[in-house]
């Protein structure tokens, strides 16, 4: 700015009355002299913030041309698309010729992003998420953004403000959430692959109920950079595909360190060529059948199908044994504070980006979330309102006590799984405790909606807390509805998880 021109301050200096009120609210017992000193010192703080606002902020690269795309009209199968586009990546690459849907909590520059919520309606990011850039670099074409649940807050598929997403196998039923549109689009063949997100099963639940392959990778293997987070200790991005081969191929494209932009990641993480390793077979591998993973099931046919199909892995030369781990039954309980209190602090009070972590902060997303939450909080979905009220009550009366307890117990839970995985190469269990549920009526009560949207996460949510890789693959059908089998492995051992899934896929498809 030219010298002498007026420059409006970034931060207004507080009055003595404002500082007095703050001191009283915070019970600091500051004197008038103390407050005057604070006010004078604030001038230095304001000057620093003024200078900070003038520095050029970093952004994420946008490497491929695109138009804004278009909002789908009546030609929107299963109400799975939020926005359509046609963004072509590199001319060649591992994903050349593949079409993609991107979950609508993941930024694609120049394409509107709503994250299932009116709170973000009208927001268009100016950056590509790192995983999106990697997909385009590998030659794929992005066909659009897939509807997801309201701020990714539901395990079912009827909380999106663009309307419920219907299951391609039975349009009266849920796809599962929160990557609901991704599940429907891959299952119906509208796209070859999708990039989903998972904080409590949100890749694996739709994959199970739609009969496709969905992988929540090891925590931090795939950079979360450029996606709207819920809570940094739970956030994952991962593949949703028709086949295990496509899952492996997509994983090797999107995995790997992101130059310090994402604090969830470890430097120097090695990314194998998974697609070249998946057909190595599983002869001699030890597979633990997790007893408690079957005990939580609400429908006997789910138990019967998955047990039958697990036994078929013996045909591929694996050793299959039942194993018991009682703490698994407490897995969702241990995750609850991070999911509820952490999500409230991070996503709602933290305006969509949170704070106190090193990495890339998408400022435009933060501003859009802040504006939406300030102007239309009444438009939050019923289950997100429930989360806000519960978390605020717990904050006022118990501070972060239960969050701390939950994170402490996460270490215990992680160690318990690790100890079992020292004896077994993978653990298997049903992905979901039941088959796809009916979509509720439009005038359903909030209590019924909350019951339908939650309480199906008992086998998937624990592995968001512990960070173990977990894959869902279709194990068969009952009453025309898919039943998923979940395969869980050691940290950063996606290779073995994929090998077991691929071996099972071969046996299954030989029927």
mmCIF file with all atom_site columns, C-alpha atoms in Angstrom, residues 20 45 58 65 74 95 113 116 122 167 228 237 250-251 279 284 296 299 338 348 418 421 424-425 468 477 510:
data_model
loop_
_atom_site.group_PDB
_atom_site.id
_atom_site.type_symbol
_atom_site.label_atom_id
_atom_site.label_alt_id
_atom_site.label_comp_id
_atom_site.label_asym_id
_atom_site.label_entity_id
_atom_site.label_seq_id
_atom_site.pdbx_PDB_ins_code
_atom_site.Cartn_x
_atom_site.Cartn_y
_atom_site.Cartn_z
_atom_site.occupancy
_atom_site.B_iso_or_equiv
_atom_site.pdbx_formal_charge
_atom_site.auth_seq_id
_atom_site.auth_comp_id
_atom_site.auth_asym_id
_atom_site.auth_atom_id
_atom_site.pdbx_PDB_model_num
ATOM 1  C CA . UNK A 1 20  ? -13.271 -4.690  32.553  1.00 0.00 ? 20  UNK A CA 1
ATOM 2  C CA . UNK A 1 45  ? -0.451  -6.952  19.242  1.00 0.00 ? 45  UNK A CA 1
ATOM 3  C CA . UNK A 1 58  ? 0.146   -20.051 1.004   1.00 0.00 ? 58  UNK A CA 1
ATOM 4  C CA . UNK A 1 65  ? -8.253  -26.246 -16.125 1.00 0.00 ? 65  UNK A CA 1
ATOM 5  C CA . UNK A 1 74  ? -33.843 -34.477 -12.629 1.00 0.00 ? 74  UNK A CA 1
ATOM 6  C CA . UNK A 1 95  ? -5.864  -43.800 -13.302 1.00 0.00 ? 95  UNK A CA 1
ATOM 7  C CA . UNK A 1 113 ? -18.870 -27.386 -1.901  1.00 0.00 ? 113 UNK A CA 1
ATOM 8  C CA . UNK A 1 116 ? -24.290 -31.669 2.973   1.00 0.00 ? 116 UNK A CA 1
ATOM 9  C CA . UNK A 1 122 ? -22.771 -20.867 -1.777  1.00 0.00 ? 122 UNK A CA 1
ATOM 10 C CA . UNK A 1 167 ? -29.609 -47.158 -2.080  1.00 0.00 ? 167 UNK A CA 1
ATOM 11 C CA . UNK A 1 228 ? -13.155 -30.259 5.845   1.00 0.00 ? 228 UNK A CA 1
ATOM 12 C CA . UNK A 1 237 ? -9.676  -40.182 3.461   1.00 0.00 ? 237 UNK A CA 1
ATOM 13 C CA . UNK A 1 250 ? -6.238  -45.711 -5.991  1.00 0.00 ? 250 UNK A CA 1
ATOM 14 C CA . UNK A 1 251 ? -4.551  -46.109 -2.625  1.00 0.00 ? 251 UNK A CA 1
ATOM 15 C CA . UNK A 1 279 ? -2.311  -61.297 -5.915  1.00 0.00 ? 279 UNK A CA 1
ATOM 16 C CA . UNK A 1 284 ? -0.060  -69.609 5.661   1.00 0.00 ? 284 UNK A CA 1
ATOM 17 C CA . UNK A 1 296 ? -22.746 -56.925 18.377  1.00 0.00 ? 296 UNK A CA 1
ATOM 18 C CA . UNK A 1 299 ? -29.455 -59.648 12.595  1.00 0.00 ? 299 UNK A CA 1
ATOM 19 C CA . UNK A 1 338 ? -13.603 -37.410 20.581  1.00 0.00 ? 338 UNK A CA 1
ATOM 20 C CA . UNK A 1 348 ? -18.295 -25.983 15.193  1.00 0.00 ? 348 UNK A CA 1
ATOM 21 C CA . UNK A 1 418 ? -1.885  -54.547 18.354  1.00 0.00 ? 418 UNK A CA 1
ATOM 22 C CA . UNK A 1 421 ? -2.390  -58.584 15.545  1.00 0.00 ? 421 UNK A CA 1
ATOM 23 C CA . UNK A 1 424 ? -2.794  -62.831 13.519  1.00 0.00 ? 424 UNK A CA 1
ATOM 24 C CA . UNK A 1 425 ? -2.156  -61.148 10.195  1.00 0.00 ? 425 UNK A CA 1
ATOM 25 C CA . UNK A 1 468 ? -5.752  -49.381 12.090  1.00 0.00 ? 468 UNK A CA 1
ATOM 26 C CA . UNK A 1 477 ? -26.677 -60.908 0.076   1.00 0.00 ? 477 UNK A CA 1
ATOM 27 C CA . UNK A 1 510 ? -15.896 -68.235 -8.544  1.00 0.00 ? 510 UNK A CA 1
#
